[in-house]
CSV table of C-alpha atoms in Angstrom, one decimal:
chain,number,residue,atom,x,y,z
A,1,MET,CA,-34.4,-10.5,11.5
A,2,VAL,CA,-31.1,-12.2,12.2
A,3,VAL,CA,-31.0,-14.9,14.9
A,4,VAL,CA,-27.8,-15.4,16.9
A,5,VAL,CA,-27.2,-18.4,19.1
A,6,VAL,CA,-24.2,-18.7,21.5
A,7,VAL,CA,-23.4,-22.0,23.2
A,8,THR,CA,-20.8,-22.1,25.9
A,9,LYS,CA,-19.2,-24.9,28.0
A,10,LYS,CA,-21.0,-25.1,31.3
A,11,LEU,CA,-19.0,-24.3,34.4
A,12,GLY,CA,-19.5,-25.4,38.0
A,13,SER,CA,-21.1,-22.9,40.3
A,14,ARG,CA,-18.1,-23.1,42.6
A,15,ILE,CA,-14.4,-23.3,42.0
A,16,GLN,CA,-12.0,-23.9,44.9
A,17,VAL,CA,-8.3,-23.1,44.5
A,18,ALA,CA,-5.8,-24.2,47.1
A,19,ALA,CA,-3.3,-21.8,48.7
A,20,LYS,CA,-0.1,-21.2,46.7
A,21,SER,CA,-1.5,-22.9,43.6
A,22,ASP,CA,-3.1,-21.8,40.4
A,23,TYR,CA,-6.1,-23.0,38.4
A,24,THR,CA,-6.9,-22.7,34.7
A,25,GLU,CA,-10.2,-23.2,33.1
A,26,ASN,CA,-10.5,-23.1,29.3
A,27,ILE,CA,-13.9,-21.9,28.2
A,28,LEU,CA,-15.1,-22.8,24.7
A,29,SER,CA,-17.9,-21.0,22.9
A,30,VAL,CA,-19.7,-21.5,19.6
A,31,VAL,CA,-21.6,-18.8,17.8
A,32,TRP,CA,-24.0,-19.5,15.0
A,33,THR,CA,-25.9,-16.8,13.1
A,34,SER,CA,-28.7,-17.0,10.5
A,35,GLU,CA,-29.2,-15.1,7.3
A,36,PRO,CA,-31.9,-12.4,7.5
A,37,ILE,CA,-35.3,-14.1,7.8
A,38,GLU,CA,-39.0,-13.2,8.2
A,39,SER,CA,-40.2,-12.9,11.8
A,40,SER,CA,-42.5,-15.9,11.2
A,41,ARG,CA,-39.5,-18.2,10.9
A,42,VAL,CA,-37.7,-17.2,14.1
A,43,GLU,CA,-38.6,-20.2,16.2
A,44,GLU,CA,-37.8,-22.7,13.5
A,45,THR,CA,-34.5,-21.0,12.8
A,46,PHE,CA,-33.6,-20.7,16.4
A,47,SER,CA,-34.2,-24.4,17.0
A,48,THR,CA,-32.0,-25.3,14.0
A,49,LEU,CA,-29.2,-23.0,15.1
A,50,ARG,CA,-29.3,-24.2,18.7
A,51,GLU,CA,-29.0,-27.9,17.8
A,52,GLY,CA,-26.2,-27.2,15.3
A,53,ALA,CA,-24.2,-25.1,17.8
A,54,LYS,CA,-24.6,-27.7,20.6
A,55,SER,CA,-23.4,-30.4,18.3
A,56,GLU,CA,-20.4,-28.4,17.2
A,57,LEU,CA,-19.4,-27.6,20.8
A,58,SER,CA,-19.7,-31.3,21.7
A,59,GLU,CA,-17.2,-32.1,19.0
A,60,LEU,CA,-14.8,-29.3,20.1
A,61,LEU,CA,-14.8,-30.6,23.7
A,62,ARG,CA,-13.3,-33.8,22.5
A,63,VAL,CA,-10.3,-31.9,21.1
A,64,SER,CA,-7.5,-30.6,23.3
A,65,VAL,CA,-7.2,-26.9,23.8
A,66,ASP,CA,-3.6,-26.9,22.6
A,67,GLU,CA,-4.7,-28.4,19.3
A,68,LEU,CA,-7.4,-25.7,19.0
A,69,VAL,CA,-4.8,-23.0,19.7
A,70,LEU,CA,-2.5,-24.4,17.0
A,71,ASP,CA,-5.3,-24.5,14.5
A,72,HIS,CA,-6.1,-20.9,15.3
A,73,GLN,CA,-2.5,-19.8,14.9
A,74,GLN,CA,-2.2,-21.7,11.6
A,75,ALA,CA,-5.3,-20.0,10.3
A,76,TRP,CA,-3.8,-16.6,10.9
A,77,MET,CA,-0.5,-17.6,9.4
A,78,ASP,CA,-2.2,-18.8,6.2
A,79,LEU,CA,-4.1,-15.5,6.0
A,80,PHE,CA,-0.9,-13.4,6.4
A,81,ILE,CA,0.9,-15.2,3.7
A,82,SER,CA,-0.6,-12.3,1.8
A,83,GLY,CA,-0.2,-8.7,3.0
A,84,VAL,CA,1.5,-5.3,2.6
A,85,GLU,CA,4.9,-4.3,3.9
A,86,MET,CA,5.9,-0.7,4.1
A,87,ARG,CA,9.7,-0.4,3.5
A,88,ARG,CA,10.4,3.4,3.3
A,89,ILE,CA,7.9,6.2,3.7
A,90,THR,CA,8.8,9.7,2.5
A,91,ASP,CA,5.6,11.6,3.0
A,92,SER,CA,3.1,12.2,5.8
A,93,HIS,CA,-0.1,10.9,4.0
A,94,THR,CA,1.1,7.4,3.4
A,95,PRO,CA,0.0,4.9,6.1
A,96,SER,CA,2.7,3.4,8.3
A,97,SER,CA,3.3,-0.4,8.7
A,98,ARG,CA,1.5,-0.3,12.0
A,99,THR,CA,-1.6,1.4,10.5
A,100,VAL,CA,-1.7,-1.1,7.6
A,101,ASN,CA,-1.3,-4.2,9.7
A,102,THR,CA,-3.8,-3.0,12.3
A,103,THR,CA,-6.4,-2.2,9.6
A,104,LEU,CA,-5.9,-5.6,8.0
A,105,TYR,CA,-6.4,-7.3,11.4
A,106,TYR,CA,-9.6,-5.3,12.1
A,107,ILE,CA,-11.1,-6.2,8.7
A,108,LEU,CA,-10.1,-9.9,8.8
A,109,SER,CA,-11.4,-10.2,12.4
A,110,SER,CA,-14.7,-8.8,11.3
A,111,SER,CA,-15.1,-11.1,8.3
A,112,THR,CA,-16.5,-14.6,8.1
A,113,ALA,CA,-14.1,-17.3,7.0
A,114,PRO,CA,-16.1,-19.9,4.9
A,115,LEU,CA,-12.8,-21.6,3.8
A,116,LEU,CA,-12.2,-22.5,7.5
A,117,ASP,CA,-15.8,-23.7,8.1
A,118,GLN,CA,-15.8,-27.5,8.5
A,119,ARG,CA,-19.4,-27.5,7.3
A,120,SER,CA,-18.5,-26.3,3.8
A,121,SER,CA,-18.9,-28.9,1.1
A,122,PRO,CA,-15.9,-29.9,-1.1
A,123,GLU,CA,-17.7,-28.3,-4.0
A,124,GLU,CA,-18.1,-25.0,-2.1
A,125,ARG,CA,-14.5,-25.0,-1.0
A,126,THR,CA,-13.3,-25.6,-4.6
A,127,ARG,CA,-15.5,-22.7,-5.8
A,128,LEU,CA,-14.2,-20.3,-3.2
A,129,GLU,CA,-10.5,-21.2,-3.8
A,130,SER,CA,-10.9,-20.7,-7.5
A,131,SER,CA,-12.4,-17.2,-6.9
A,132,LEU,CA,-9.2,-16.4,-5.0
A,133,ASN,CA,-6.9,-17.6,-7.8
A,134,TYR,CA,-8.3,-15.2,-10.4
A,135,ALA,CA,-10.5,-12.3,-9.4
A,136,ASP,CA,-11.4,-10.8,-12.8
A,137,HIS,CA,-11.8,-7.0,-12.8
A,138,CYS,CA,-10.7,-6.6,-9.2
A,139,PHE,CA,-9.5,-4.0,-8.2
A,140,SER,CA,-10.6,-1.3,-10.6
A,141,GLY,CA,-10.0,2.4,-10.1
A,142,HIS,CA,-7.1,4.2,-8.4
A,143,ALA,CA,-5.0,2.7,-5.6
A,144,THR,CA,-6.2,3.1,-2.0
A,145,MET,CA,-2.8,3.7,-0.6
A,146,HIS,CA,-3.5,7.3,0.2
A,147,ALA,CA,-7.2,7.0,1.1
A,148,GLU,CA,-6.9,8.0,4.7
A,149,ASN,CA,-10.5,6.9,5.6
A,150,LEU,CA,-9.6,3.4,4.6
A,151,TRP,CA,-6.3,3.3,6.5
A,152,PRO,CA,-7.1,5.3,9.7
A,153,GLU,CA,-4.2,6.0,12.0
A,154,ARG,CA,-6.3,5.3,15.0
A,155,VAL,CA,-9.5,3.4,15.7
A,156,SER,CA,-10.8,3.7,19.3
A,157,SER,CA,-14.2,1.9,19.4
A,158,THR,CA,-16.1,-1.1,18.2
A,159,ALA,CA,-18.5,1.1,16.3
A,160,GLN,CA,-15.6,2.6,14.4
A,161,ILE,CA,-14.3,-0.9,13.5
A,162,LEU,CA,-17.7,-1.9,12.2
A,163,GLN,CA,-18.0,1.3,10.2
A,164,LEU,CA,-14.5,0.7,8.8
A,165,PHE,CA,-15.5,-2.9,7.8
A,166,THR,CA,-18.6,-1.6,6.1
A,167,LEU,CA,-16.7,1.0,4.2
A,168,TRP,CA,-14.1,-1.5,3.0
A,169,THR,CA,-16.8,-4.0,2.0
A,170,LEU,CA,-18.6,-1.4,0.0
A,171,THR,CA,-15.4,-0.1,-1.6
A,172,LEU,CA,-14.4,-3.6,-2.7
A,173,GLN,CA,-17.8,-4.5,-4.0
A,174,LYS,CA,-18.1,-1.3,-6.1
A,175,ARG,CA,-14.6,-1.8,-7.6
A,176,GLY,CA,-15.2,-5.2,-9.1
A,177,CYS,CA,-14.3,-7.4,-6.1
A,178,LYS,CA,-17.7,-9.0,-5.2
A,179,VAL,CA,-16.4,-12.5,-5.7
A,180,LEU,CA,-13.5,-11.9,-3.3
A,181,VAL,CA,-15.9,-10.3,-0.7
A,182,ALA,CA,-18.0,-13.5,-0.9
A,183,ALA,CA,-15.0,-15.5,-0.1
A,184,GLY,CA,-14.8,-14.0,3.4
A,185,ALA,CA,-11.6,-13.2,5.2
A,186,HIS,CA,-9.3,-14.8,2.6
A,187,GLY,CA,-11.0,-12.8,-0.2
A,188,ALA,CA,-10.9,-9.5,1.8
A,189,MET,CA,-7.1,-9.9,2.3
A,190,GLN,CA,-6.6,-10.3,-1.5
A,191,GLY,CA,-8.9,-7.4,-2.3
A,192,MET,CA,-7.1,-5.1,0.1
A,193,VAL,CA,-3.7,-6.0,-1.1
A,194,LEU,CA,-4.7,-5.5,-4.8
A,195,SER,CA,-6.3,-2.2,-3.9
A,196,PHE,CA,-3.4,-0.8,-2.0
A,197,GLY,CA,-1.0,-0.7,-5.0
A,198,GLY,CA,-3.6,-0.4,-7.8
A,199,LEU,CA,-3.3,-4.0,-9.1
A,200,GLN,CA,-6.1,-5.2,-11.3
A,201,PHE,CA,-7.0,-8.5,-12.9
A,202,THR,CA,-8.4,-8.3,-16.5
A,203,GLU,CA,-9.5,-11.1,-18.8
A,204,ASN,CA,-6.0,-12.2,-19.7
A,205,HIS,CA,-3.5,-10.6,-17.3
A,206,LEU,CA,-2.7,-8.9,-14.0
A,207,GLN,CA,-1.7,-5.3,-14.4
A,208,PHE,CA,0.0,-2.9,-12.0
A,209,GLN,CA,-1.5,0.5,-12.6
A,210,ALA,CA,-0.1,2.6,-9.8
A,211,ASP,CA,0.2,6.4,-10.4
A,212,PRO,CA,3.8,6.9,-11.5
A,213,ASP,CA,3.8,10.3,-9.7
A,214,VAL,CA,3.6,8.7,-6.3
A,215,LEU,CA,6.4,6.0,-6.5
A,216,HIS,CA,8.6,7.9,-4.1
A,217,ASN,CA,7.6,5.4,-1.3
A,218,SER,CA,9.0,1.9,-1.1
A,219,TYR,CA,6.6,-1.0,-0.3
A,220,ALA,CA,5.9,-4.6,-1.1
A,221,LEU,CA,2.7,-6.5,-1.9
A,222,ARG,CA,3.1,-10.2,-1.1
A,223,GLY,CA,1.1,-13.3,-1.6
A,224,ILE,CA,-1.0,-12.2,-4.6
A,225,HIS,CA,-2.9,-15.2,-5.9
A,226,TYR,CA,-2.6,-15.9,-9.6
A,227,ASN,CA,-4.0,-19.3,-10.5
A,228,ARG,CA,-2.0,-21.6,-8.1
A,229,ASP,CA,1.0,-19.3,-7.8
A,230,LEU,CA,1.7,-16.6,-5.3
A,231,ILE,CA,3.3,-13.4,-6.6
A,232,ASN,CA,5.3,-10.8,-4.6
A,233,LEU,CA,5.5,-7.3,-6.1
A,234,ALA,CA,7.7,-4.6,-4.6
A,235,VAL,CA,8.3,-0.9,-5.5
A,236,LEU,CA,11.9,-0.3,-4.5
A,237,LEU,CA,14.3,2.7,-4.8
A,238,ASP,CA,17.9,2.5,-6.0
A,239,VAL,CA,20.9,4.5,-4.6
A,240,ASP,CA,19.8,7.5,-6.6
A,241,GLY,CA,16.2,7.4,-5.4
A,242,LYS,CA,14.9,6.1,-8.7
A,243,PRO,CA,12.0,3.6,-8.4
A,244,PHE,CA,12.1,0.1,-10.0
A,245,LEU,CA,9.9,-3.0,-9.7
A,246,HIS,CA,10.9,-6.3,-8.2
A,247,VAL,CA,8.8,-9.4,-8.8
A,248,SER,CA,9.2,-12.9,-7.3
A,249,VAL,CA,7.1,-16.0,-7.2
A,250,LYS,CA,6.8,-18.4,-4.3
A,251,PRO,CA,8.0,-21.8,-5.2
A,252,GLN,CA,5.1,-24.3,-5.8
A,253,GLU,CA,4.9,-28.0,-6.6
A,254,GLN,CA,4.3,-27.3,-10.3
A,255,PRO,CA,6.7,-25.3,-12.4
A,256,VAL,CA,5.9,-21.6,-12.7
A,257,LYS,CA,4.5,-20.5,-16.1
A,258,LEU,CA,4.1,-16.7,-15.7
A,259,TYR,CA,5.4,-14.0,-18.0
A,260,ALA,CA,5.8,-10.2,-17.3
A,261,CYS,CA,6.7,-7.1,-19.2
A,262,GLU,CA,7.0,-3.4,-18.2
A,263,ALA,CA,4.9,-0.5,-19.5
A,264,GLY,CA,4.3,-0.6,-23.2
A,265,CYS,CA,5.6,-4.2,-23.5
A,266,LEU,CA,8.2,-3.0,-26.1
A,267,ASN,CA,10.7,-5.5,-24.7
A,268,GLU,CA,10.3,-9.3,-25.0
A,269,PRO,CA,8.3,-10.6,-21.9
A,270,VAL,CA,10.4,-12.2,-19.2
A,271,GLU,CA,9.5,-15.6,-17.9
A,272,LEU,CA,9.0,-15.4,-14.1
A,273,THR,CA,10.6,-18.2,-12.1
A,274,SER,CA,10.8,-19.0,-8.5
A,275,GLU,CA,14.4,-17.9,-8.2
A,276,ILE,CA,15.1,-16.3,-4.8
A,277,LYS,CA,16.6,-13.2,-6.4
A,278,GLY,CA,13.5,-12.6,-8.4
A,279,HIS,CA,13.2,-10.3,-11.4
A,280,THR,CA,13.6,-6.5,-11.7
A,281,PHE,CA,11.8,-4.2,-14.2
A,282,PRO,CA,12.4,-0.5,-14.9
A,283,VAL,CA,9.6,2.0,-14.3
A,284,MET,CA,8.6,3.2,-17.7
A,285,VAL,CA,5.8,5.8,-18.2
A,286,THR,CA,3.8,5.9,-21.4
A,287,GLN,CA,1.9,8.7,-23.1
A,288,PRO,CA,-1.0,8.3,-22.7
A,289,ILE,CA,-0.6,6.6,-19.2
A,290,THR,CA,-0.9,2.8,-19.2
A,291,PRO,CA,-0.1,0.2,-16.5
A,292,LEU,CA,3.5,0.0,-15.3
A,293,LEU,CA,3.7,-3.8,-15.4
A,294,TYR,CA,1.8,-6.7,-17.0
A,295,ILE,CA,1.8,-10.3,-15.7
A,296,SER,CA,0.1,-13.2,-17.6
A,297,THR,CA,0.2,-16.9,-18.1
A,298,ASP,CA,-0.2,-16.3,-21.9
A,299,LEU,CA,3.1,-15.3,-23.5
A,300,ARG,CA,1.4,-14.7,-26.9
A,301,HIS,CA,-1.1,-12.3,-25.2
A,302,LEU,CA,1.7,-10.1,-23.9
A,303,GLN,CA,3.5,-10.2,-27.2
A,304,ASP,CA,0.4,-9.0,-29.0
A,305,LEU,CA,-0.4,-6.4,-26.3
A,306,ARG,CA,2.2,-3.9,-27.5
A,307,HIS,CA,0.4,-3.5,-30.8
A,308,THR,CA,-2.9,-2.7,-29.1
A,309,LEU,CA,-1.8,0.1,-26.8
A,310,HIS,CA,-1.3,2.8,-29.5
A,311,LEU,CA,1.3,4.8,-27.6
A,312,LYS,CA,2.6,8.3,-28.5
A,313,ALA,CA,5.8,8.0,-26.4
A,314,ILE,CA,7.4,6.0,-23.7
A,315,LEU,CA,9.7,7.6,-21.1
A,316,ALA,CA,11.9,6.6,-18.2
A,317,HIS,CA,10.4,7.6,-14.9
A,318,GLU,CA,12.9,10.4,-14.3
A,319,GLU,CA,12.1,11.9,-17.7
A,320,HIS,CA,8.4,11.8,-17.0
A,321,MET,CA,8.9,13.5,-13.6
A,322,ALA,CA,11.1,16.2,-15.2
A,323,ASN,CA,8.5,16.9,-17.8
A,324,ARG,CA,5.7,16.8,-15.3
A,325,TYR,CA,7.4,19.1,-12.8
A,326,PRO,CA,9.9,21.2,-14.8
A,327,GLY,CA,10.6,23.5,-12.0
A,328,LEU,CA,9.9,27.3,-11.6
A,329,PRO,CA,9.0,29.2,-14.8
A,330,PHE,CA,11.5,31.3,-16.7
A,331,LEU,CA,9.8,34.6,-15.7
A,332,PHE,CA,10.4,33.8,-12.0
A,333,TRP,CA,14.1,33.3,-12.5
A,334,PHE,CA,14.4,36.4,-14.8
A,335,SER,CA,12.7,38.5,-12.1
A,336,VAL,CA,15.1,37.2,-9.4
A,337,ALA,CA,18.1,37.9,-11.6
A,338,SER,CA,16.8,41.4,-12.5
A,339,LEU,CA,16.3,42.3,-8.8
A,340,ILE,CA,19.8,41.1,-7.9
A,341,THR,CA,21.3,43.2,-10.8
A,342,LEU,CA,19.4,46.3,-9.8
A,343,PHE,CA,20.4,45.9,-6.2
A,344,HIS,CA,24.1,45.7,-7.1
A,345,LEU,CA,23.8,48.8,-9.4
A,346,PHE,CA,22.1,50.8,-6.6
A,347,LEU,CA,24.9,49.7,-4.2
A,348,PHE,CA,27.6,50.7,-6.7
A,349,LYS,CA,26.0,54.1,-7.2
A,350,LEU,CA,26.0,54.7,-3.4
A,351,ILE,CA,29.6,53.9,-3.1
A,352,TYR,CA,30.5,56.0,-6.1
A,353,ASN,CA,28.7,59.1,-4.8
A,354,GLU,CA,30.3,58.7,-1.4
A,355,TYR,CA,33.9,58.6,-2.5
A,356,CYS,CA,33.9,60.0,-6.1
A,357,GLY,CA,31.0,62.3,-6.4
A,358,PRO,CA,30.8,66.1,-5.8
A,359,GLY,CA,31.6,67.1,-2.2
A,360,ALA,CA,33.1,63.6,-1.5
A,361,LYS,CA,35.7,63.5,1.3
A,362,PRO,CA,39.1,62.2,0.3
A,363,PHE,CA,39.6,58.6,1.4
A,364,PHE,CA,43.4,58.7,1.6
A,365,ARG,CA,45.6,61.6,2.6
A,366,SER,CA,49.3,61.7,1.6
A,367,LYS,CA,52.1,61.7,4.1
A,368,VAL,CA,53.5,65.0,2.6
A,369,ALA,CA,50.2,66.8,3.2
A,370,SER,CA,50.1,65.5,6.7
A,371,ARG,CA,53.7,66.7,7.4
A,372,ASP,CA,53.0,70.3,6.0
A,373,GLU,CA,50.0,70.6,8.2
A,374,ASP,CA,52.0,69.6,11.3
A,375,GLU,CA,54.7,72.3,10.5
A,376,CYS,CA,52.0,75.0,10.0
A,377,ASP,CA,50.5,74.0,13.4
A,378,ALA,CA,54.0,74.3,15.0
A,379,ARG,CA,54.7,77.8,13.6
A,380,SER,CA,51.3,79.0,14.7
A,381,ALA,CA,52.0,77.8,18.2
A,382,ALA,CA,55.4,79.6,18.2
């Protein structure tokens, strides 16, 4: 069983409002829930929850409502330091900005937030914050960008929201993000952002393993925690529609010590700084397929990585797409050319038979022949 206790500020039984005036009453409520317990412990658990909820409400009543609203707004602002921005969508099965933000809001609103709980001990807060800074093996598997059941265009009931929350929780847990799920709303945000683009933490680095065949959309993943740094990663398109990667780091108190290299790590890794313009990387595709970008705090690790990938080839994105989708086969074009040629031969034959074949009527008559015919007609009439 799960015990739920709701404590609310008590209101008077009667409120009188004078004519041509308004009256505002701010009602505070506190909700405490228990972990699943045996039925024999219901009374004991209920008593503990009730006293705890009453004590918390008493503390809140000493704080002004305006201060509580500011705290509420700041909490959401801190959460949405991370997120997903859709820049340009070129297909119908990629979620819109509205769908993405609505889904994030539903999941975060349905999650607990232990990092905001004043009852959490300093040790517990430190443990939760460290789990956000490096979520090893999260998110494994393909990106969720095109998983329509995870980013529904429309949700119309509370039951659907709870079902969506359960599906997201299960997906993150099964894809190596149990630590983030345990961190509540802050962890859920990180897990959803990582999953959207196919970002994954490994033992020594963060890798961007999006499918190179679906980089025709432009989007940005912001506020990715890596140690104490926040990384922004965007897939952008140049004037010719070719994708490239843009990476920037939010300025922190300590100097940034992060390095990155594109697929294959054949070029020397670039040190990421907190410059406003950020850093750009080409989209290179390897054979066999490997991640498109690596980010690490260990420069030597990235330098050694190139020797462990054992690649057969590395291509620019446009070369990969040309090889992957070379166009219609030769037989199709040969058939089309043959049909066009046969049609023109048939048309030529018709014209020839009409004007040059046996029994064809003369197309032009000379003026002399026309004058002789006129004179014959005149004599006959005479």
